[in-house]
Short mmCIF file of C-alpha atoms in Angstrom, two decimals:
data_model
loop_
_atom_site.label_atom_id
_atom_site.label_comp_id
_atom_site.label_asym_id
_atom_site.label_seq_id
_atom_site.Cartn_x
_atom_site.Cartn_y
_atom_site.Cartn_z
CA MET A 1 -11.48 7.82 15.26
CA THR A 2 -8.40 10.00 14.89
CA GLU A 3 -8.40 12.47 12.05
CA GLN A 4 -5.73 10.44 10.27
CA THR A 5 -7.72 7.22 10.55
CA SER A 6 -10.72 9.00 9.17
CA TRP A 7 -8.74 10.19 6.10
CA ARG A 8 -7.51 6.64 5.62
CA ALA A 9 -11.14 5.54 5.60
CA VAL A 10 -11.97 8.25 3.05
CA ALA A 11 -9.26 7.04 0.67
CA ALA A 12 -10.47 3.43 0.98
CA ALA A 13 -14.22 4.10 1.02
CA THR A 14 -16.43 2.07 -1.30
CA GLY A 15 -20.07 2.07 -2.19
CA PRO A 16 -22.46 4.89 -3.04
CA GLY A 17 -21.47 8.27 -1.65
CA ASP A 18 -23.83 11.17 -1.22
CA ARG A 19 -24.65 12.73 -4.58
CA ALA A 20 -26.26 15.87 -3.14
CA ARG A 21 -23.28 16.56 -0.88
CA ALA A 22 -20.80 15.83 -3.63
CA GLU A 23 -22.55 18.21 -6.01
CA ALA A 24 -22.71 20.90 -3.33
CA GLY A 25 -18.98 20.35 -2.74
CA VAL A 26 -18.21 20.78 -6.43
CA ARG A 27 -20.24 24.02 -6.55
CA LEU A 28 -18.46 25.27 -3.42
CA ALA A 29 -15.06 24.48 -4.96
CA TYR A 30 -15.96 26.55 -8.05
CA GLN A 31 -17.15 29.42 -5.82
CA ARG A 32 -13.95 29.35 -3.75
CA ALA A 33 -11.99 29.59 -7.00
CA GLY A 34 -14.01 32.65 -7.95
CA LEU A 35 -15.67 30.81 -10.85
CA ARG A 36 -19.23 30.64 -12.08
CA GLU A 37 -20.83 27.33 -11.04
CA PRO A 38 -20.91 24.67 -13.76
CA GLY A 39 -24.14 24.76 -15.80
CA ARG A 40 -24.44 21.01 -15.61
CA ILE A 41 -23.21 18.25 -13.32
CA VAL A 42 -23.00 14.80 -14.87
CA TRP A 43 -22.43 11.56 -12.99
CA ALA A 44 -20.35 8.66 -14.21
CA ARG A 45 -20.11 5.23 -12.56
CA SER A 46 -16.32 5.03 -12.84
CA PRO A 47 -13.35 7.11 -13.97
CA LEU A 48 -13.34 4.93 -17.10
CA GLU A 49 -16.90 5.95 -17.89
CA ALA A 50 -16.01 9.59 -17.26
CA VAL A 51 -13.15 9.46 -19.74
CA ARG A 52 -15.35 7.68 -22.22
CA LEU A 53 -17.92 10.45 -21.84
CA LEU A 54 -15.26 13.09 -22.34
CA SER A 55 -14.18 11.27 -25.48
CA GLY A 56 -17.68 11.59 -26.93
CA GLY A 57 -19.51 8.54 -25.53
CA PRO A 58 -23.10 8.74 -24.19
CA ALA A 59 -23.88 9.56 -20.51
CA GLU A 60 -25.76 7.38 -17.99
CA ASP A 61 -29.02 8.95 -19.21
CA ALA A 62 -27.87 8.29 -22.79
CA GLU A 63 -27.42 12.01 -23.47
CA ALA A 64 -24.17 13.15 -25.01
CA LEU A 65 -22.10 15.60 -22.99
CA PRO A 66 -22.75 19.28 -23.81
CA PRO A 67 -19.66 21.34 -24.74
CA THR A 68 -17.55 21.31 -21.59
CA GLY A 69 -15.43 24.39 -22.16
CA PRO A 70 -11.81 24.41 -20.93
CA SER A 71 -10.62 22.55 -17.82
CA VAL A 72 -10.68 24.62 -14.66
CA ARG A 73 -8.68 22.11 -12.59
CA ASP A 74 -5.88 24.63 -11.99
CA ALA A 75 -8.24 27.15 -10.45
CA VAL A 76 -10.31 24.63 -8.51
CA ARG A 77 -7.65 22.20 -7.23
CA THR A 78 -4.05 23.12 -8.04
CA ARG A 79 -3.93 26.73 -6.93
CA PRO A 80 -5.88 26.51 -3.63
CA VAL A 81 -3.92 23.41 -2.60
CA ALA A 82 -0.59 24.99 -3.53
CA ALA A 83 -1.53 28.17 -1.63
CA GLU A 84 -2.47 26.27 1.52
CA ARG A 85 0.69 24.19 1.26
CA ALA A 86 2.80 27.35 0.85
CA ARG A 87 1.09 28.94 3.85
CA LEU A 88 1.87 25.92 6.04
CA HIS A 89 5.39 25.71 4.61
CA THR A 90 6.03 29.32 5.62
CA ARG A 91 4.55 28.82 9.06
CA LEU A 92 6.35 25.55 9.86
CA GLY A 93 9.59 26.05 7.92
CA PRO A 94 11.04 23.46 5.55
CA THR A 95 11.90 20.92 8.27
CA GLY A 96 8.63 21.50 10.09
CA TRP A 97 6.66 21.02 6.88
CA SER A 98 8.53 17.87 6.04
CA ASP A 99 7.91 16.44 9.54
CA HIS A 100 4.27 17.42 9.28
CA TRP A 101 3.89 15.79 5.86
CA ARG A 102 5.51 12.59 7.10
CA THR A 103 3.12 12.37 10.05
CA ALA A 104 0.00 13.44 8.25
CA GLY A 105 0.02 12.36 4.63
CA ALA A 106 3.14 10.57 3.44
CA ASP A 107 2.16 7.01 4.39
CA LEU A 108 -1.30 7.35 2.97
CA TRP A 109 0.04 8.79 -0.28
CA GLU A 110 2.52 5.91 -0.44
CA THR A 111 -0.37 3.45 -0.79
CA THR A 112 -2.82 5.67 -2.65
CA ARG A 113 -0.44 6.66 -5.43
CA PRO A 114 -0.02 3.11 -6.81
CA LEU A 115 -3.79 2.73 -6.75
CA VAL A 116 -4.24 5.95 -8.73
CA ASP A 117 -1.56 4.85 -11.20
CA ARG A 118 -3.26 1.47 -11.66
CA VAL A 119 -6.62 3.11 -12.36
CA ARG A 120 -4.99 5.38 -14.95
CA THR A 121 -3.22 2.44 -16.60
CA GLY A 122 -6.44 0.42 -16.56
CA ILE A 123 -8.30 3.21 -18.33
CA VAL A 124 -5.60 3.59 -20.98
CA GLU A 125 -5.57 -0.18 -21.56
CA ALA A 126 -9.35 -0.30 -21.84
CA LEU A 127 -9.73 2.64 -24.23
CA ALA A 128 -6.54 2.78 -26.26
CA PRO A 129 -4.85 -0.57 -26.51
CA ASP A 130 -1.92 -0.30 -28.93
CA ASP A 131 -2.88 3.17 -30.14
CA ARG A 132 -0.26 5.75 -29.22
CA LYS A 133 -2.23 8.71 -30.46
CA ALA A 134 -5.40 7.77 -28.60
CA GLU A 135 -3.30 7.02 -25.54
CA THR A 136 -1.89 10.54 -25.45
CA ARG A 137 -5.39 12.00 -25.75
CA ILE A 138 -6.61 9.87 -22.85
CA ARG A 139 -3.62 10.65 -20.68
CA LEU A 140 -4.29 14.34 -21.18
CA LEU A 141 -7.93 13.87 -20.09
CA LEU A 142 -6.69 11.99 -17.02
CA LEU A 143 -4.58 15.02 -16.08
CA ASP A 144 -7.78 17.06 -15.87
CA ALA A 145 -9.12 14.88 -13.07
CA VAL A 146 -9.33 15.91 -9.43
CA LEU A 147 -8.83 12.76 -7.39
CA GLY A 148 -11.70 13.16 -4.92
CA GLN A 149 -11.36 10.50 -2.23
CA HIS A 150 -7.84 9.76 -3.49
CA ASP A 151 -6.79 13.28 -2.57
CA ALA A 152 -7.19 12.23 1.07
CA ALA A 153 -3.43 12.13 1.77
CA TRP A 154 -3.01 15.76 0.67
CA LEU A 155 -6.17 17.03 2.32
CA SER A 156 -5.21 15.31 5.58
CA ALA A 157 -1.99 17.32 5.67
CA LEU A 158 -3.60 20.67 4.89
CA ASP A 159 -5.93 22.91 6.80
CA THR A 160 -9.21 22.01 5.15
CA ALA A 161 -11.13 24.60 7.11
CA SER A 162 -9.69 27.17 4.76
CA GLY A 163 -10.60 27.49 1.10
CA LEU A 164 -10.39 23.73 0.60
CA ASP A 165 -13.81 22.93 2.08
CA GLY A 166 -15.37 22.24 -1.31
CA LEU A 167 -12.61 19.79 -2.26
CA THR A 168 -12.96 18.12 1.15
CA GLU A 169 -16.69 17.69 0.76
CA VAL A 170 -16.29 15.97 -2.61
CA ALA A 171 -13.45 13.79 -1.25
CA ARG A 172 -15.67 12.53 1.55
CA THR A 173 -18.59 11.70 -0.74
CA ALA A 174 -17.34 10.77 -4.22
CA GLY A 175 -14.53 9.52 -6.40
CA TRP A 176 -12.56 11.31 -9.10
CA TRP A 177 -14.11 14.36 -10.69
CA TRP A 178 -13.50 16.57 -13.70
CA PRO A 179 -14.11 20.31 -13.46
CA TYR A 180 -14.68 22.18 -16.73
CA GLU A 181 -15.99 25.66 -17.32
CA ASN A 182 -19.53 24.55 -18.21
CA VAL A 183 -19.73 20.99 -16.98
CA ALA A 184 -18.48 19.00 -14.03
CA ILE A 185 -18.31 15.22 -14.17
CA ILE A 186 -18.33 13.37 -10.86
CA THR A 187 -17.66 9.68 -10.56
CA GLU A 188 -19.01 7.23 -8.05
CA ARG A 189 -16.63 5.53 -5.64
CA PRO A 190 -15.65 1.93 -6.37
CA THR A 191 -18.02 -0.78 -5.24
CA GLN A 192 -15.15 -2.98 -4.09
CA LEU A 193 -11.58 -2.49 -2.93
CA HIS A 194 -9.51 -5.34 -1.58
CA ARG A 195 -5.97 -4.80 -0.36
CA ASP A 196 -3.41 -6.76 1.61
CA GLU A 197 -1.90 -5.63 4.88
CA ALA A 198 0.73 -3.61 3.03
CA GLY A 199 -1.99 -1.68 1.20
CA ARG A 200 -1.42 -3.34 -2.18
CA LEU A 201 -4.34 -4.37 -4.39
CA ASP A 202 -4.90 -8.02 -3.60
CA ARG A 203 -7.64 -10.56 -4.28
CA GLY A 204 -7.59 -14.12 -5.48
CA ASP A 205 -11.24 -14.74 -6.32
CA GLY A 206 -12.44 -11.63 -8.12
CA PRO A 207 -11.48 -8.07 -8.93
CA ALA A 208 -9.42 -6.23 -6.33
CA LEU A 209 -10.96 -2.93 -7.43
CA ALA A 210 -14.36 -2.74 -9.11
CA TYR A 211 -16.81 0.00 -10.13
CA SER A 212 -20.53 -0.34 -10.72
CA ASP A 213 -20.18 -0.03 -14.51
CA GLY A 214 -18.02 -3.14 -14.63
CA PHE A 215 -14.64 -1.39 -14.81
CA ALA A 216 -12.40 -3.61 -12.69
CA LEU A 217 -8.75 -4.31 -11.92
CA HIS A 218 -7.35 -7.65 -10.85
CA ALA A 219 -4.23 -7.98 -8.75
CA TRP A 220 -2.48 -10.38 -6.46
CA ARG A 221 -0.43 -8.70 -3.73
CA GLY A 222 -0.14 -5.67 -5.92
CA LEU A 223 0.90 -7.57 -9.03
CA PRO A 224 -1.55 -6.81 -11.88
CA VAL A 225 -2.95 -10.04 -13.29
CA PRO A 226 -5.60 -10.72 -15.97
CA GLY A 227 -9.10 -11.54 -14.64
CA GLU A 228 -9.22 -14.81 -16.59
CA PHE A 229 -6.01 -15.88 -14.89
CA LEU A 230 -7.60 -15.54 -11.45
CA ASP A 231 -10.68 -17.45 -12.59
CA SER A 232 -8.45 -20.34 -13.52
CA LEU A 233 -6.81 -20.51 -10.09
CA ASP A 234 -9.65 -22.59 -8.67
CA THR A 235 -8.70 -25.53 -10.82
CA LEU A 236 -4.95 -25.37 -10.31
CA THR A 237 -2.84 -28.51 -10.25
CA PRO A 238 0.82 -28.85 -9.33
CA GLU A 239 1.47 -29.81 -12.93
CA ARG A 240 -0.09 -26.62 -14.30
CA ILE A 241 1.96 -24.61 -11.85
CA ARG A 242 5.13 -26.32 -13.03
CA ASN A 243 4.24 -25.69 -16.66
CA GLU A 244 3.48 -21.98 -16.33
CA GLU A 245 6.25 -20.15 -18.16
CA ASN A 246 5.71 -16.67 -16.75
CA ALA A 247 7.67 -16.65 -13.49
CA GLU A 248 5.54 -13.95 -11.85
CA LEU A 249 2.28 -15.70 -12.65
CA ARG A 250 3.75 -18.99 -11.43
CA ARG A 251 4.60 -17.32 -8.15
CA VAL A 252 1.00 -16.13 -7.82
CA MET A 253 -0.20 -19.66 -8.61
CA LEU A 254 2.06 -21.08 -5.92
CA GLU A 255 0.90 -18.59 -3.34
CA TYR A 256 -2.76 -19.12 -4.22
CA TYR A 257 -2.49 -22.88 -4.29
CA GLY A 258 -0.59 -22.79 -1.03
CA TYR A 259 3.06 -23.67 -0.62
CA ASP A 260 2.12 -26.28 1.99
CA ARG A 261 -0.32 -28.02 -0.36
CA TYR A 262 2.10 -27.79 -3.26
CA LEU A 263 4.91 -29.18 -1.13
CA GLU A 264 2.72 -32.08 -0.12
CA LYS A 265 1.31 -32.85 -3.59
CA SER A 266 4.57 -32.49 -5.39
CA GLY A 267 6.35 -34.71 -2.91
CA ALA A 268 8.83 -32.04 -1.84
CA ARG A 269 10.97 -32.92 1.14
CA PRO A 270 12.14 -30.70 3.94
CA VAL A 271 15.84 -29.97 3.45
CA HIS A 272 16.70 -28.82 6.93
CA ARG A 273 15.05 -28.31 10.28
CA ASP A 274 16.16 -26.37 13.38
CA GLU A 275 14.63 -24.33 16.20
CA THR A 276 13.83 -21.41 13.85
CA GLY A 277 11.73 -23.46 11.40
CA VAL A 278 11.89 -25.82 8.45
CA LEU A 279 13.60 -25.26 5.09
CA TRP A 280 11.90 -26.61 1.94
CA ARG A 281 13.12 -26.84 -1.62
CA ILE A 282 11.00 -27.25 -4.73
CA GLU A 283 12.65 -27.87 -8.05
CA LEU A 284 11.12 -25.84 -10.85
CA PRO A 285 12.29 -27.09 -14.24
CA GLY A 286 13.80 -24.33 -16.36
CA ASP A 287 13.90 -21.94 -13.42
CA GLU A 288 15.77 -21.45 -10.18
CA ASP A 289 14.57 -23.65 -7.31
CA ALA A 290 12.01 -22.20 -4.93
CA VAL A 291 13.47 -22.38 -1.43
CA MET A 292 11.23 -21.53 1.48
CA VAL A 293 11.39 -21.34 5.23
CA GLU A 294 8.37 -22.51 7.11
CA VAL A 295 7.93 -20.43 10.25
CA VAL A 296 5.44 -20.64 13.06
CA ASN A 297 4.07 -17.35 14.41
CA SER A 298 5.08 -16.95 18.05
CA THR A 299 1.90 -15.26 19.16
CA PRO A 300 -1.08 -17.66 18.96
CA GLU A 301 -4.17 -16.60 17.04
CA PRO A 302 -7.29 -15.76 19.12
CA ASP A 303 -8.45 -19.38 18.76
CA GLY A 304 -5.20 -20.68 20.30
CA THR A 305 -3.71 -22.07 17.10
CA SER A 306 -0.39 -20.88 15.77
CA ARG A 307 -0.28 -19.66 12.20
CA THR A 308 2.33 -21.22 9.99
CA TYR A 309 3.64 -19.22 7.09
CA TRP A 310 6.13 -19.64 4.31
CA LEU A 311 8.67 -17.09 3.19
CA ARG A 312 10.68 -17.53 0.05
CA VAL A 313 14.42 -17.09 0.54
CA PRO A 314 17.38 -17.09 -1.90
CA PRO A 315 18.02 -20.46 -3.56
CA THR A 316 21.50 -20.60 -2.03
CA THR A 317 20.05 -20.94 1.48
CA ARG A 318 21.17 -24.13 3.26
CA THR A 319 19.59 -24.04 6.72
CA ALA A 320 16.30 -22.83 8.19
CA ARG A 321 18.16 -20.46 10.50
CA GLU A 322 20.09 -19.00 7.58
CA GLY A 323 16.77 -18.50 5.76
CA VAL A 324 15.00 -16.74 8.63
CA ALA A 325 18.10 -14.62 9.30
CA TRP A 326 18.16 -13.62 5.61
CA THR A 327 14.58 -12.32 5.83
CA PHE A 328 15.97 -9.77 8.29
CA GLY A 329 19.14 -9.07 6.38
CA LEU A 330 21.33 -10.96 8.87
CA SER A 331 23.69 -13.92 8.75
CA ALA A 332 22.77 -17.16 10.52
CA GLU A 333 25.33 -16.37 13.24
CA GLU A 334 23.98 -12.87 13.82
CA TYR A 335 20.35 -13.93 14.13
CA ASP A 336 19.56 -14.66 17.75
CA PRO A 337 16.32 -13.25 19.16
CA LEU A 338 16.09 -13.19 22.93
CA ARG A 339 12.38 -12.81 22.90
CA GLN A 340 9.78 -13.28 20.13
CA THR A 341 6.10 -12.38 20.13
CA MET B 1 17.70 -8.99 19.83
CA TYR B 2 13.91 -8.92 19.90
CA ARG B 3 11.32 -9.92 17.37
CA GLN B 4 7.72 -8.84 17.18
CA GLY B 5 6.03 -10.38 14.14
CA ASP B 6 7.73 -9.07 11.02
CA VAL B 7 9.91 -6.55 12.86
CA LEU B 8 13.31 -7.34 14.32
CA ILE B 9 14.86 -5.00 16.88
CA ALA B 10 18.60 -5.61 17.22
CA PRO B 11 20.72 -3.89 19.88
CA LEU B 12 23.46 -1.64 18.55
CA ALA B 13 26.53 -0.66 20.54
CA GLU B 14 26.71 3.10 20.99
CA SER B 15 30.15 3.04 19.34
CA ALA B 16 28.56 1.49 16.23
CA VAL B 17 25.89 4.19 15.88
CA PRO B 18 26.68 6.31 12.82
CA ASP B 19 27.79 9.85 13.76
CA THR B 20 25.07 11.31 11.60
CA ALA B 21 22.40 9.69 13.81
CA PHE B 22 23.13 11.86 16.83
CA ASP B 23 21.91 15.07 15.25
CA ALA B 24 19.60 13.58 12.63
CA THR B 25 15.97 14.62 12.58
CA SER B 26 13.79 12.19 14.50
CA GLU B 27 10.72 10.60 12.89
CA PRO B 28 7.59 12.39 14.09
CA ARG B 29 5.39 10.55 16.59
CA ASP B 30 1.91 9.49 15.55
CA ARG B 31 -1.14 11.25 16.93
CA ARG B 32 -1.18 8.94 19.90
CA GLY B 33 2.37 10.03 20.75
CA ARG B 34 4.01 6.75 19.73
CA LEU B 35 7.01 6.03 17.52
CA VAL B 36 5.68 3.82 14.74
CA LEU B 37 8.17 1.15 13.62
CA ALA B 38 5.82 -0.38 11.03
CA LEU B 39 2.19 0.24 10.15
CA GLY B 40 -0.31 -2.27 8.76
CA GLU B 41 -2.13 -0.38 6.06
CA VAL B 42 -5.47 -2.18 6.15
CA THR B 43 -5.93 -2.91 9.85
CA GLY B 44 -4.11 0.22 10.99
CA HIS B 45 -2.34 -2.01 13.51
CA ALA B 46 1.15 -0.79 14.29
CA HIS B 47 4.37 -1.99 15.82
CA ALA B 48 4.97 1.06 17.99
CA VAL B 49 7.25 2.23 20.78
CA VAL B 50 5.73 3.79 23.85
CA GLY B 51 7.95 6.00 25.99
CA PRO B 52 10.69 8.54 25.50
CA GLY B 53 13.06 8.03 22.62
CA ARG B 54 13.91 8.81 19.03
CA LEU B 55 13.45 6.98 15.77
CA ILE B 56 15.75 7.82 12.88
CA ARG B 57 15.12 6.75 9.33
CA GLU B 58 18.41 5.77 7.74
CA THR B 59 17.44 5.27 4.15
CA ASP B 60 14.20 4.57 2.31
CA ALA B 61 10.64 4.03 3.45
CA PHE B 62 11.28 0.42 4.47
CA GLY B 63 14.26 1.11 6.65
CA PRO B 64 16.33 0.02 8.34
CA MET B 65 15.77 2.54 11.08
CA LEU B 66 17.67 3.41 14.23
CA LEU B 67 15.90 3.56 17.57
CA HIS B 68 17.26 5.23 20.68
CA VAL B 69 15.46 4.66 23.98
CA PRO B 70 17.49 6.37 26.72
CA GLU B 71 15.24 5.06 29.50
CA GLY B 72 14.09 1.81 27.94
CA ALA B 73 10.67 1.40 26.34
CA ARG B 74 7.87 -0.96 25.43
CA VAL B 75 7.07 -2.16 21.92
CA VAL B 76 3.37 -2.76 21.48
CA HIS B 77 1.17 -4.20 18.74
CA GLU B 78 -2.54 -5.00 18.62
CA GLU B 79 -1.95 -8.70 17.85
CA HIS B 80 1.40 -9.45 19.44
CA ALA B 81 2.49 -9.51 23.07
CA ALA B 82 4.36 -6.37 24.17
CA ILE B 83 8.15 -6.46 24.44
CA SER B 84 10.22 -4.51 26.98
CA LEU B 85 13.39 -2.99 25.61
CA PRO B 86 16.31 -2.17 27.89
CA LYS B 87 17.72 1.34 27.38
CA GLY B 88 20.08 1.85 24.48
CA TRP B 89 20.35 1.99 20.71
CA TYR B 90 18.69 -0.47 18.31
CA ARG B 91 18.46 -1.16 14.64
CA VAL B 92 14.90 -1.83 13.50
CA ILE B 93 14.61 -4.23 10.58
CA ARG B 94 11.48 -5.13 8.56
CA GLN B 95 11.17 -8.72 7.42
CA ARG B 96 11.54 -9.26 3.68
CA GLU B 97 10.92 -12.06 1.25
CA TYR B 98 12.96 -13.23 -1.70
CA VAL B 99 11.35 -12.71 -5.07
CA PRO B 100 13.41 -13.77 -8.08
CA GLY B 101 14.74 -10.54 -9.55
CA SER B 102 13.74 -8.39 -6.59
CA VAL B 103 12.93 -8.41 -2.90
CA ARG B 104 9.70 -7.43 -1.24
CA ILE B 105 8.62 -6.51 2.26
CA VAL B 106 6.51 -8.95 4.20
CA ALA B 107 3.07 -7.87 5.38
CA ASP B 108 1.93 -9.73 8.48
#
């Protein structure tokens, strides 16, 4: 496994980590920052539970949190990371650093950042719906968090053999954590994480991200959707799809139900056919028509079958070739592959 | 013009290559020494160029990108057959899908 692949695995790891190693990592991070070790380390099953604890809720063992003292995130995470980044920046120069970051961390951060944002939003929605004042308080608590496994992109770009070994140890064994003067709260990793090939949260029959305390986020190809909505997808009918007023949810319904099945059940007809594929049109009352090209993958699957897939194209599309060409930003005349695999 | 899954590689006449491309910084190679045209996040499978050459990012993260292979090259992917590219300049285009109100990149 290359180092980069291993950091990718860290960011996406699920299931119980190693509590002893994570706690040792936290203590090491305090030491490296020149701080006294925290008097108490408390575990939470999710970042939501951690924030709830910090807001005065009971811990796993039903004990309330002792006084935490001020956050020491700056000393434990911000300063050592900034120092290591500055050291590399000086050594490699601005262009060298930027090349290095693009090879080492940029892609991973590109997919981890939306995940982190979604978790933050999920916590705010769970704890402070429609309460601006509470929301601010929770957002401030979220700023105290060290991202643990979700710091993988940054750690992969830095020399973790230096003073960052404590942070690295926690990242490899646990989720987000909160360092305070007297107390550190460490959270377990999620129990489930489902993403599509582009790295977006994606699952049709359950939460895309779930923690052992029940905190969960639902999403379809990155689009946040309510859990109840996904539950209802099993009993979809073409009529319900047509009647859904929210265009984004209707798109999810169509994708889940399957364009092919929908086309068949709703009696849609192919509009045009050529060597690039087949063009379909579905009329959606009160909305622009859904126009799709049906394309067959050139490389057969391992079982010898060829996968057919549908791509939605602009409603003005008139031919299959024009549709396929559009997916690559070309005109029908320009699109002319010599070889396809 | 060549297509490997959701990536299209279209030849570009040298006269049509933007001036800025000739001295632009090249994208770094991955740790296996390849130029990665597109990376599948979950599988880690990549459309990648093996051989000498340069990859230049023109705009945002999803391209398009310019590829220069002075001696020709091979485009490989874990699930697709390899493609041989004659020497020259190419524009690399990711497949996209129409979403009312926006456009999103296809993940294959």
